[in-house]
């Protein structure tokens, strides 16, 4: 059912820590652009222990929730169903409350990654490299399952992480080879490099960017640009940022929660850029 502008509906982002989240900025920008004057979007700092009680007390005015770390798996037992996309990585970042009262979970990070790449003209690659092996790396693998026709090499810091990435590859039907982080400079020659590491982790690789790099997807957005992304841009390579990902996953959330399509991508991106600049 499509939302009416005057409906008093609520949505929010949940996680811990949450003060840094740009989700309220993006969703509120979408509501303004769509004329949804009765809609509000807030943030709540919650850990796994507090999550069930919070979800149980939500009333019929609630349209949906954005879910971030550390709640993406903890929320699953509280839901009535999850999408195949969310099940593929055992992570939910979107909860929509259906008219019949059901709580439905989805993962918009994965199609958000694909959409962010497509926006830069990257629709298919014959191989790729992933830097890192955390939760975002599994989402990256799921996105690559849709666009990569060949091998994905994951550069990791431990044997345990290597084993995890190979297991995710088997589960997602992606050909994954693992390599030691010490050799991460080799990753930069791939047709698509996805950096999923924390701030500062790839700074030492900036000097190794090739003369003609292909495409870099760096999931960070604050601080931005990272040293790797800045060097990549200087040499003429295509760069997709964490803000691009954040915007595109939020676009899909807005569409699911409000029933309005298309969500206003550019208005949401501009709001995010202004918020980051103000920091």
CSV table of C-alpha atoms in Angstrom, one decimal:
chain,number,residue,atom,x,y,z
A,1,UNK,CA,0.0,0.0,0.0
A,2,UNK,CA,1.4,3.4,-0.9
A,3,UNK,CA,1.9,5.8,1.9
A,4,UNK,CA,-0.2,9.0,2.1
A,5,UNK,CA,1.6,12.3,2.9
A,6,UNK,CA,-0.5,12.9,5.9
A,7,UNK,CA,-0.2,9.5,7.5
A,8,UNK,CA,1.6,9.7,10.9
A,9,UNK,CA,4.2,6.9,10.5
A,10,UNK,CA,7.4,6.2,12.2
A,11,UNK,CA,10.7,4.6,11.3
A,12,UNK,CA,14.2,4.5,13.0
A,13,UNK,CA,17.7,3.1,12.9
A,14,UNK,CA,18.8,0.8,15.7
A,15,UNK,CA,22.3,-0.1,16.7
A,16,UNK,CA,25.2,0.6,19.0
A,17,UNK,CA,27.0,3.0,18.6
A,18,UNK,CA,24.4,5.0,16.7
A,19,UNK,CA,25.2,8.7,17.1
A,20,UNK,CA,27.3,8.7,13.9
A,21,UNK,CA,24.6,7.2,11.7
A,22,UNK,CA,23.6,9.1,8.5
A,23,UNK,CA,20.4,7.1,8.1
A,24,UNK,CA,18.2,9.8,9.7
A,25,UNK,CA,19.6,12.4,7.3
A,26,UNK,CA,19.0,10.2,4.3
A,27,UNK,CA,15.5,9.0,5.2
A,28,UNK,CA,14.3,12.5,6.3
A,29,UNK,CA,15.6,13.9,3.1
A,30,UNK,CA,13.5,11.3,1.2
A,31,UNK,CA,10.4,12.1,3.2
A,32,UNK,CA,10.8,15.8,2.4
A,33,UNK,CA,11.2,15.2,-1.3
A,34,UNK,CA,8.3,12.8,-1.4
A,35,UNK,CA,6.0,15.1,0.6
A,36,UNK,CA,5.6,12.7,3.5
A,37,UNK,CA,5.0,15.4,6.1
A,38,UNK,CA,3.5,13.0,8.7
A,39,UNK,CA,6.6,10.7,8.7
A,40,UNK,CA,9.4,10.8,11.2
A,41,UNK,CA,12.7,8.9,11.4
A,42,UNK,CA,14.8,8.6,14.6
A,43,UNK,CA,17.8,6.7,16.0
A,44,UNK,CA,17.9,4.5,19.1
A,45,UNK,CA,21.1,3.1,20.6
A,46,UNK,CA,20.4,-0.5,21.6
A,47,UNK,CA,22.4,-3.7,22.2
A,48,UNK,CA,21.4,-7.2,21.6
A,49,UNK,CA,19.9,-7.6,25.1
A,50,UNK,CA,17.6,-4.5,24.8
A,51,UNK,CA,16.5,-5.3,21.2
A,52,UNK,CA,13.6,-7.8,21.9
A,53,UNK,CA,11.9,-5.5,24.4
A,54,UNK,CA,12.1,-2.5,22.1
A,55,UNK,CA,10.7,-4.4,19.1
A,56,UNK,CA,7.8,-5.9,21.2
A,57,UNK,CA,6.5,-2.5,22.3
A,58,UNK,CA,6.3,-0.9,18.8
A,59,UNK,CA,2.8,0.2,17.9
A,60,UNK,CA,0.9,0.2,14.6
A,61,UNK,CA,2.3,3.6,13.6
A,62,UNK,CA,5.6,2.0,12.9
A,63,UNK,CA,6.5,1.4,9.2
A,64,UNK,CA,10.0,0.0,9.5
A,65,UNK,CA,13.4,-0.2,11.0
A,66,UNK,CA,16.9,0.2,9.7
A,67,UNK,CA,19.2,-2.2,11.6
A,68,UNK,CA,23.0,-1.8,11.9
A,69,UNK,CA,25.7,-3.4,14.0
A,70,UNK,CA,25.6,-5.3,16.3
A,71,UNK,CA,22.0,-6.2,15.6
A,72,UNK,CA,21.9,-7.6,12.1
A,73,UNK,CA,21.8,-11.2,13.2
A,74,UNK,CA,20.2,-10.6,16.6
A,75,UNK,CA,17.0,-9.3,15.0
A,76,UNK,CA,16.3,-12.4,12.9
A,77,UNK,CA,14.6,-14.5,15.7
A,78,UNK,CA,12.2,-11.6,16.3
A,79,UNK,CA,10.9,-11.6,12.7
A,80,UNK,CA,8.1,-13.5,11.0
A,81,UNK,CA,10.2,-14.0,7.8
A,82,UNK,CA,13.3,-12.9,6.0
A,83,UNK,CA,14.1,-12.6,2.3
A,84,UNK,CA,16.4,-15.0,0.5
A,85,UNK,CA,18.9,-12.1,0.2
A,86,UNK,CA,19.1,-11.7,4.0
A,87,UNK,CA,19.2,-15.4,4.5
A,88,UNK,CA,22.1,-15.8,2.2
A,89,UNK,CA,24.4,-13.8,4.5
A,90,UNK,CA,22.4,-14.4,7.8
A,91,UNK,CA,22.1,-10.6,8.2
A,92,UNK,CA,19.1,-8.3,8.2
A,93,UNK,CA,19.5,-4.5,7.9
A,94,UNK,CA,15.8,-3.7,7.0
A,95,UNK,CA,12.6,-4.6,8.9
A,96,UNK,CA,9.2,-3.7,7.3
A,97,UNK,CA,6.0,-3.9,9.3
A,98,UNK,CA,3.3,-5.3,7.0
A,99,UNK,CA,-0.3,-4.3,7.2
A,100,UNK,CA,-1.2,-7.7,8.7
A,101,UNK,CA,1.2,-7.1,11.5
A,102,UNK,CA,4.0,-9.4,10.3
A,103,UNK,CA,7.6,-8.3,10.7
A,104,UNK,CA,9.6,-8.9,7.6
A,105,UNK,CA,13.4,-8.7,7.3
A,106,UNK,CA,15.5,-7.9,4.2
A,107,UNK,CA,19.1,-7.0,3.4
A,108,UNK,CA,19.4,-4.0,1.2
A,109,UNK,CA,23.2,-3.8,1.6
A,110,UNK,CA,23.7,-6.4,-1.1
A,111,UNK,CA,21.5,-4.9,-3.9
A,112,UNK,CA,22.7,-1.5,-2.7
A,113,UNK,CA,26.3,-2.5,-3.5
A,114,UNK,CA,25.2,-3.7,-6.9
A,115,UNK,CA,23.3,-0.5,-7.6
A,116,UNK,CA,26.2,1.7,-6.5
A,117,UNK,CA,28.5,-0.1,-8.9
A,118,UNK,CA,26.0,0.0,-11.7
A,119,UNK,CA,25.7,3.8,-11.2
A,120,UNK,CA,29.5,4.0,-12.1
A,121,UNK,CA,29.0,1.8,-15.1
A,122,UNK,CA,30.3,-1.4,-13.5
A,123,UNK,CA,27.7,-4.1,-14.3
A,124,UNK,CA,29.9,-7.2,-14.7
A,125,UNK,CA,33.5,-8.2,-14.0
A,126,UNK,CA,35.4,-11.3,-14.8
A,127,UNK,CA,37.3,-11.3,-11.4
A,128,UNK,CA,37.6,-9.2,-8.3
A,129,UNK,CA,39.5,-8.8,-5.0
A,130,UNK,CA,38.2,-8.2,-1.5
A,131,UNK,CA,40.3,-6.5,1.2
A,132,UNK,CA,39.2,-7.8,4.6
A,133,UNK,CA,37.0,-10.6,5.9
A,134,UNK,CA,34.5,-9.1,8.3
A,135,UNK,CA,30.7,-8.8,8.0
A,136,UNK,CA,30.9,-6.4,5.2
A,137,UNK,CA,33.1,-8.8,3.2
A,138,UNK,CA,30.4,-11.4,3.2
A,139,UNK,CA,27.9,-8.9,1.8
A,140,UNK,CA,30.5,-8.0,-0.8
A,141,UNK,CA,30.8,-11.6,-1.8
A,142,UNK,CA,27.0,-11.8,-2.1
A,143,UNK,CA,27.0,-8.8,-4.4
A,144,UNK,CA,29.9,-10.3,-6.4
A,145,UNK,CA,27.8,-13.4,-6.8
A,146,UNK,CA,25.5,-11.3,-9.0
A,147,UNK,CA,28.1,-9.5,-11.1
A,148,UNK,CA,31.4,-11.5,-11.1
A,149,UNK,CA,31.8,-14.3,-13.6
A,150,UNK,CA,35.2,-15.6,-12.3
A,151,UNK,CA,37.4,-15.8,-9.2
A,152,UNK,CA,37.3,-13.6,-6.2
A,153,UNK,CA,40.5,-13.3,-4.2
A,154,UNK,CA,40.1,-12.3,-0.5
A,155,UNK,CA,43.1,-10.8,1.3
A,156,UNK,CA,42.9,-11.6,5.0
A,157,UNK,CA,45.0,-11.5,8.2
A,158,UNK,CA,44.5,-14.9,9.6
A,159,UNK,CA,43.9,-18.6,8.7
A,160,UNK,CA,40.5,-18.4,10.6
A,161,UNK,CA,39.4,-15.5,8.5
A,162,UNK,CA,40.5,-17.3,5.3
A,163,UNK,CA,38.5,-20.3,6.2
A,164,UNK,CA,35.4,-18.1,6.9
A,165,UNK,CA,35.7,-16.5,3.5
A,166,UNK,CA,36.0,-19.8,1.7
A,167,UNK,CA,32.9,-21.0,3.5
A,168,UNK,CA,31.0,-17.9,2.5
A,169,UNK,CA,32.2,-18.5,-1.1
A,170,UNK,CA,30.8,-22.1,-1.0
A,171,UNK,CA,27.5,-20.9,0.5
A,172,UNK,CA,27.1,-18.1,-2.0
A,173,UNK,CA,28.4,-20.1,-5.0
A,174,UNK,CA,31.3,-17.8,-5.6
A,175,UNK,CA,34.8,-19.1,-6.5
A,176,UNK,CA,36.9,-17.7,-3.6
A,177,UNK,CA,40.7,-17.9,-3.2
A,178,UNK,CA,42.3,-16.5,-0.1
A,179,UNK,CA,45.7,-14.7,0.1
A,180,UNK,CA,47.7,-13.3,3.0
A,181,UNK,CA,47.2,-9.6,3.8
A,182,UNK,CA,51.0,-9.1,3.4
A,183,UNK,CA,50.4,-9.5,-0.4
A,184,UNK,CA,47.4,-7.1,-0.5
A,185,UNK,CA,49.1,-4.8,-3.0
A,186,UNK,CA,48.5,-7.5,-5.6
A,187,UNK,CA,44.8,-7.0,-5.1
A,188,UNK,CA,45.0,-3.5,-6.7
A,189,UNK,CA,45.5,-5.0,-10.2
A,190,UNK,CA,42.1,-6.6,-10.1
A,191,UNK,CA,39.2,-5.3,-12.4
A,192,UNK,CA,37.3,-4.5,-9.2
A,193,UNK,CA,38.7,-4.1,-5.7
A,194,UNK,CA,36.3,-3.9,-2.7
A,195,UNK,CA,37.9,-2.6,0.4
A,196,UNK,CA,35.8,-3.6,3.5
A,197,UNK,CA,38.4,-2.8,6.2
A,198,UNK,CA,38.3,-0.2,9.0
A,199,UNK,CA,39.6,3.3,8.7
A,200,UNK,CA,43.4,3.4,8.1
A,201,UNK,CA,43.8,-0.3,7.3
A,202,UNK,CA,44.5,0.3,3.6
A,203,UNK,CA,46.5,3.6,3.9
A,204,UNK,CA,49.8,1.7,3.4
A,205,UNK,CA,48.5,0.4,0.1
A,206,UNK,CA,48.1,3.8,-1.5
A,207,UNK,CA,51.6,3.9,-2.9
A,208,UNK,CA,51.0,0.6,-4.7
A,209,UNK,CA,48.0,1.8,-6.8
A,210,UNK,CA,48.9,0.9,-10.5
A,211,UNK,CA,49.3,3.4,-13.2
A,212,UNK,CA,46.0,2.5,-14.8
A,213,UNK,CA,43.8,1.1,-12.0
A,214,UNK,CA,40.3,-0.2,-12.8
A,215,UNK,CA,37.6,0.2,-10.1
A,216,UNK,CA,37.7,0.6,-6.4
A,217,UNK,CA,34.7,0.3,-4.1
A,218,UNK,CA,35.8,1.6,-0.6
A,219,UNK,CA,33.0,1.0,1.9
A,220,UNK,CA,34.2,3.8,4.2
A,221,UNK,CA,32.6,7.3,4.0
A,222,UNK,CA,34.0,9.1,7.1
A,223,UNK,CA,36.7,10.1,6.9
A,224,UNK,CA,36.6,10.5,3.1
A,225,UNK,CA,38.4,10.1,0.9
A,226,UNK,CA,40.6,7.4,2.3
A,227,UNK,CA,44.3,7.6,1.2
A,228,UNK,CA,43.7,4.6,-1.1
A,229,UNK,CA,40.6,6.2,-2.7
A,230,UNK,CA,42.4,9.6,-3.1
A,231,UNK,CA,45.3,8.0,-4.8
A,232,UNK,CA,43.0,5.9,-7.0
A,233,UNK,CA,41.1,8.9,-8.1
A,234,UNK,CA,44.4,10.8,-8.9
A,235,UNK,CA,45.4,8.0,-11.3
A,236,UNK,CA,42.1,8.1,-13.1
A,237,UNK,CA,40.5,4.9,-11.7
A,238,UNK,CA,36.8,4.7,-11.0
A,239,UNK,CA,35.9,5.0,-7.3
A,240,UNK,CA,32.7,4.0,-5.5
A,241,UNK,CA,32.4,5.3,-2.0
A,242,UNK,CA,30.8,4.1,1.2
A,243,UNK,CA,28.3,7.1,0.9
A,244,UNK,CA,27.2,5.7,-2.5
A,245,UNK,CA,26.5,2.3,-0.8
A,246,UNK,CA,24.8,4.0,2.1
A,247,UNK,CA,22.5,6.0,-0.2
A,248,UNK,CA,21.6,3.1,-2.4
A,249,UNK,CA,20.8,0.8,0.5
A,250,UNK,CA,18.7,3.5,2.1
A,251,UNK,CA,16.9,4.2,-1.2
A,252,UNK,CA,15.7,0.6,-1.2
A,253,UNK,CA,14.7,0.9,2.5
A,254,UNK,CA,12.6,4.0,1.8
A,255,UNK,CA,10.9,2.3,-1.1
A,256,UNK,CA,10.0,-0.7,1.0
A,257,UNK,CA,8.9,1.2,4.1
A,258,UNK,CA,6.8,3.9,2.3
A,259,UNK,CA,5.7,2.1,-0.9
A,260,UNK,CA,6.8,5.1,-2.9
A,261,UNK,CA,9.0,4.5,-5.9
A,262,UNK,CA,11.4,5.7,-7.0
A,263,UNK,CA,13.0,7.1,-3.9
A,264,UNK,CA,14.8,10.4,-4.5
A,265,UNK,CA,18.4,9.2,-4.9
A,266,UNK,CA,20.0,12.6,-5.6
A,267,UNK,CA,18.2,14.4,-2.8
A,268,UNK,CA,19.3,11.8,-0.4
A,269,UNK,CA,22.9,11.9,-1.7
A,270,UNK,CA,23.1,15.7,-1.4
A,271,UNK,CA,21.8,15.5,2.2
A,272,UNK,CA,24.4,13.0,3.1
A,273,UNK,CA,27.2,15.0,1.5
A,274,UNK,CA,26.1,18.1,3.4
A,275,UNK,CA,26.0,16.2,6.7
A,276,UNK,CA,29.5,14.8,6.2
A,277,UNK,CA,30.8,18.2,5.2
A,278,UNK,CA,29.3,19.7,8.4
A,279,UNK,CA,31.3,17.2,10.5
